[in-house]
XYZ file of C-alpha atoms in Angstrom:
279
model
C -27.504 22.495 8.887
C -23.798 21.722 8.701
C -21.988 21.478 5.411
C -19.981 18.577 4.005
C -16.307 17.677 4.332
C -14.977 16.246 1.075
C -11.869 14.053 1.332
C -10.357 14.586 -2.099
C -7.592 12.508 -3.691
C -5.107 14.511 -5.749
C -2.351 13.461 -8.206
C 0.733 11.662 -6.888
C 2.891 13.153 -9.621
C 1.314 13.839 -12.989
C -0.998 16.825 -12.501
C -3.547 15.448 -14.965
C -4.207 12.393 -12.756
C -7.221 13.971 -11.119
C -10.893 13.183 -11.647
C -13.478 15.550 -13.131
C -15.427 15.204 -9.908
C -12.422 16.216 -7.796
C -11.931 19.363 -9.872
C -15.637 20.197 -9.590
C -15.578 19.732 -5.809
C -12.424 21.800 -5.342
C -13.992 24.625 -7.350
C -17.326 24.512 -5.534
C -16.317 24.316 -1.852
C -15.809 27.396 0.282
C -12.327 26.466 1.448
C -9.664 23.799 0.923
C -7.696 22.430 3.892
C -4.284 21.469 2.483
C -1.221 19.771 3.930
C 1.081 22.330 2.269
C -0.594 25.357 0.699
C 2.429 26.075 -1.509
C 2.391 22.609 -3.052
C -1.378 22.587 -3.457
C -1.356 26.077 -5.003
C 0.511 24.644 -8.006
C -2.188 22.020 -8.546
C -4.988 24.572 -8.210
C -3.288 26.922 -10.662
C -2.856 24.098 -13.189
C -6.603 23.411 -13.116
C -7.746 27.043 -12.809
C -9.132 26.608 -9.301
C -9.343 29.815 -7.246
C -10.794 28.435 -3.992
C -8.992 29.763 -0.868
C -6.517 27.468 0.883
C -5.801 26.982 4.573
C -2.990 24.901 6.025
C -3.862 21.671 7.854
C -0.801 19.545 8.574
C 0.591 17.287 11.279
C 1.974 20.230 13.278
C -1.200 22.332 13.448
C -4.071 19.894 12.861
C -4.947 19.449 16.545
C -5.016 23.202 17.176
C -6.971 24.020 14.021
C -9.735 21.407 14.267
C -12.129 23.581 16.267
C -11.894 26.410 13.736
C -12.433 24.120 10.743
C -15.310 22.244 12.395
C -17.035 25.519 13.252
C -16.824 26.633 9.637
C -18.414 23.358 8.586
C -21.150 23.757 11.211
C -21.760 27.267 9.884
C -22.570 25.790 6.485
C -19.285 26.094 4.581
C -18.464 23.084 2.423
C -14.798 22.131 2.797
C -12.337 19.928 0.932
C -9.432 18.145 2.583
C -6.399 17.384 0.409
C -2.827 16.245 1.020
C 0.317 17.063 -0.952
C -0.248 14.010 -3.139
C -2.625 11.079 -3.352
C -5.418 10.173 -0.953
C -5.548 12.089 2.353
C -4.992 10.141 5.602
C -2.875 7.464 3.841
C 0.396 8.245 5.673
C -0.747 11.878 5.520
C -2.567 14.238 7.932
C -6.337 14.493 8.120
C -7.437 11.683 10.431
C -8.115 14.004 13.364
C -10.218 16.359 11.256
C -12.249 13.523 9.740
C -12.803 11.974 13.175
C -13.942 15.306 14.593
C -16.308 15.796 11.667
C -17.848 12.371 12.295
C -18.228 13.156 15.987
C -20.144 16.346 15.071
C -22.393 14.433 12.652
C -20.899 16.269 9.709
C -21.147 14.270 6.514
C -17.728 13.142 5.250
C -17.698 12.473 1.502
C -14.817 10.558 -0.155
C -13.780 11.704 -3.612
C -11.541 8.804 -4.691
C -8.519 8.968 -6.929
C -4.782 8.362 -6.942
C -3.006 6.453 -4.148
C 0.669 5.514 -4.464
C 0.260 2.273 -2.494
C -2.516 0.972 -4.750
C -0.813 2.210 -7.921
C 2.330 0.281 -6.966
C 0.405 -2.855 -6.010
C -1.427 -2.837 -9.334
C 1.735 -2.674 -11.415
C 4.485 -4.791 -9.811
C 3.033 -8.243 -10.457
C 2.705 -9.551 -6.898
C -0.480 -11.067 -5.402
C -3.086 -8.384 -4.750
C -5.977 -10.438 -3.349
C -4.728 -9.968 0.228
C -2.409 -7.153 1.250
C -1.494 -4.993 4.221
C -0.429 -1.356 4.032
C 2.295 -0.666 6.605
C 3.118 2.949 5.792
C 6.588 4.137 6.817
C 8.818 1.909 8.927
C 10.513 3.443 12.006
C 13.568 5.523 11.156
C 15.718 3.960 13.903
C 17.177 0.633 12.809
C 16.498 -1.166 16.096
C 12.799 -0.272 16.001
C 12.601 -0.965 12.274
C 13.986 -4.468 12.705
C 11.563 -5.183 15.544
C 8.680 -4.198 13.270
C 9.997 -6.330 10.403
C 10.404 -9.333 12.718
C 6.698 -9.039 13.556
C 5.849 -9.117 9.843
C 8.231 -11.760 8.509
C 5.700 -14.619 8.670
C 2.805 -12.658 7.148
C 1.543 -14.487 4.071
C -0.225 -11.483 2.576
C 1.532 -8.930 0.381
C 3.053 -6.054 2.382
C 3.216 -2.446 1.175
C 5.647 0.111 2.602
C 6.493 3.733 1.905
C 10.148 4.620 2.430
C 12.204 7.797 2.415
C 15.002 7.911 -0.204
C 17.760 8.467 2.361
C 16.726 5.296 4.220
C 15.838 3.034 1.292
C 19.121 1.113 1.137
C 19.382 0.345 4.862
C 15.692 -0.572 5.018
C 15.954 -3.013 2.106
C 19.055 -4.568 3.676
C 17.135 -5.090 6.921
C 14.274 -6.658 4.944
C 16.659 -9.023 3.160
C 18.222 -10.011 6.460
C 14.877 -10.692 8.176
C 12.571 -11.756 5.325
C 15.266 -13.550 3.341
C 17.293 -12.288 0.384
C 15.176 -14.245 -2.115
C 11.844 -12.753 -1.015
C 10.191 -11.087 -4.053
C 9.808 -7.314 -3.988
C 8.176 -4.736 -6.205
C 10.126 -1.478 -6.359
C 8.028 1.511 -7.466
C 9.737 4.899 -7.528
C 8.463 8.281 -8.728
C 5.154 6.806 -9.919
C 3.623 8.859 -12.796
C 6.614 11.208 -12.814
C 9.371 11.697 -15.400
C 11.777 9.172 -13.886
C 9.206 6.523 -12.968
C 10.784 3.162 -12.131
C 8.729 0.010 -11.587
C 10.562 -3.299 -11.214
C 9.986 -6.735 -9.678
C 12.960 -8.711 -8.359
C 14.320 -10.276 -5.194
C 15.455 -8.227 -2.212
C 19.055 -9.255 -2.946
C 18.731 -7.961 -6.515
C 17.155 -4.722 -5.315
C 20.095 -4.093 -2.979
C 22.453 -4.473 -5.947
C 20.329 -2.098 -8.038
C 20.221 0.595 -5.373
C 23.935 0.316 -4.598
C 24.941 0.451 -8.268
C 22.635 3.327 -9.253
C 22.416 6.227 -6.823
C 19.437 7.641 -8.742
C 17.373 4.812 -7.261
C 17.847 6.505 -3.877
C 15.868 9.561 -4.952
C 12.206 10.495 -5.043
C 9.036 8.927 -3.656
C 9.395 5.159 -3.118
C 6.916 2.340 -2.554
C 8.057 -1.196 -1.689
C 5.684 -4.102 -2.289
C 6.918 -7.251 -0.560
C 5.642 -10.715 -1.408
C 4.133 -12.623 1.500
C 5.908 -15.419 3.338
C 5.543 -18.932 1.935
C 4.165 -21.251 4.572
C 4.853 -24.950 4.213
C 2.098 -26.952 5.870
C 2.804 -30.356 7.343
C 0.203 -32.925 6.386
C -0.039 -36.456 7.637
C 0.944 -38.772 4.774
C -1.972 -41.094 5.430
C -4.474 -38.238 5.276
C -2.913 -36.946 2.059
C -3.119 -40.396 0.519
C -6.765 -40.720 1.540
C -7.591 -37.353 0.010
C -5.737 -38.018 -3.237
C -7.177 -41.501 -3.569
C -10.689 -40.120 -3.318
C -10.005 -37.281 -5.745
C -8.374 -39.611 -8.279
C -11.626 -41.554 -8.520
C -13.170 -38.637 -10.381
C -10.301 -36.421 -11.517
C -7.101 -36.603 -13.531
C -3.747 -36.631 -11.758
C -3.223 -32.981 -12.616
C -6.667 -31.866 -11.430
C -6.565 -34.015 -8.301
C -3.134 -32.733 -7.259
C -4.149 -29.115 -7.877
C -7.279 -29.489 -5.753
C -5.359 -31.294 -3.015
C -2.800 -28.483 -2.957
C -5.566 -25.866 -2.756
C -7.305 -27.696 0.085
C -4.254 -28.489 2.194
C -1.736 -25.746 1.411
C 1.027 -28.142 0.382
C 2.993 -27.514 -2.789
C 1.311 -28.661 -5.972
C 4.424 -30.527 -7.138
C 4.422 -32.549 -3.894
C 0.769 -33.464 -4.354
C 1.341 -34.224 -8.045
C 4.267 -36.541 -7.351
C 2.291 -38.437 -4.718
C -0.752 -38.672 -6.998
C 1.457 -40.227 -9.699
C 2.821 -42.744 -7.208
C -0.681 -43.732 -6.069
C -1.847 -44.070 -9.678
C 1.126 -46.306 -10.569
C 0.458 -48.468 -7.525
C -2.958 -49.253 -8.964
């Protein structure tokens, strides 16, 4: 019988941000497939884990899959970890997990830290609907094409960005999304120089330009979704508000009308007042 492949989340900065279960798994498996064995060795040493490491990164993953799968088929439990956070989230590991599934090897998630989710939870932007976009293309022309495709998305957008490209990427976002679009800026999450701020894209450009330290470290950008103004026939709006006002207050009726139609609450409220005064 084949063994199990554990996909283990590791800290994104602070070495203590790891679950008891993750430590237990890393100690109990036969081998750990790591993105960078040197980086992972520091984590293992911190938690007194002596399990052997083997490298599994974007440059060797395709060539190493057969060897790792065979070890699993031979009954060796294995853990897959990345340098930081949850494997496969803008990190290697997808090919190994897919191969394990194809060989009917059980893949077991061991959840934990993820920079994208940590940023989303702390910047104060809507989190009910969001889309993780990973890293944007490094070439400006391709980056702008990608941003153009996303500019009308109403859900919150999450990006990772390299420090040497952060300023030009934010400028492209401001140009395409609009300078007043809200953004959450999360840098060096859980580390010594952690920075978490919410502002507009225009304000973020000023911050990055005025403080070069903001162009260092691991960066997550959380962009507020586009605001879509829906056109609604005035007669239909009046019919809806008139019916709602039979049972509800002006405030409640306008809120419900806004929820149902997508128009701004203040527009619905103003029209509800006008209809009430007409009576």
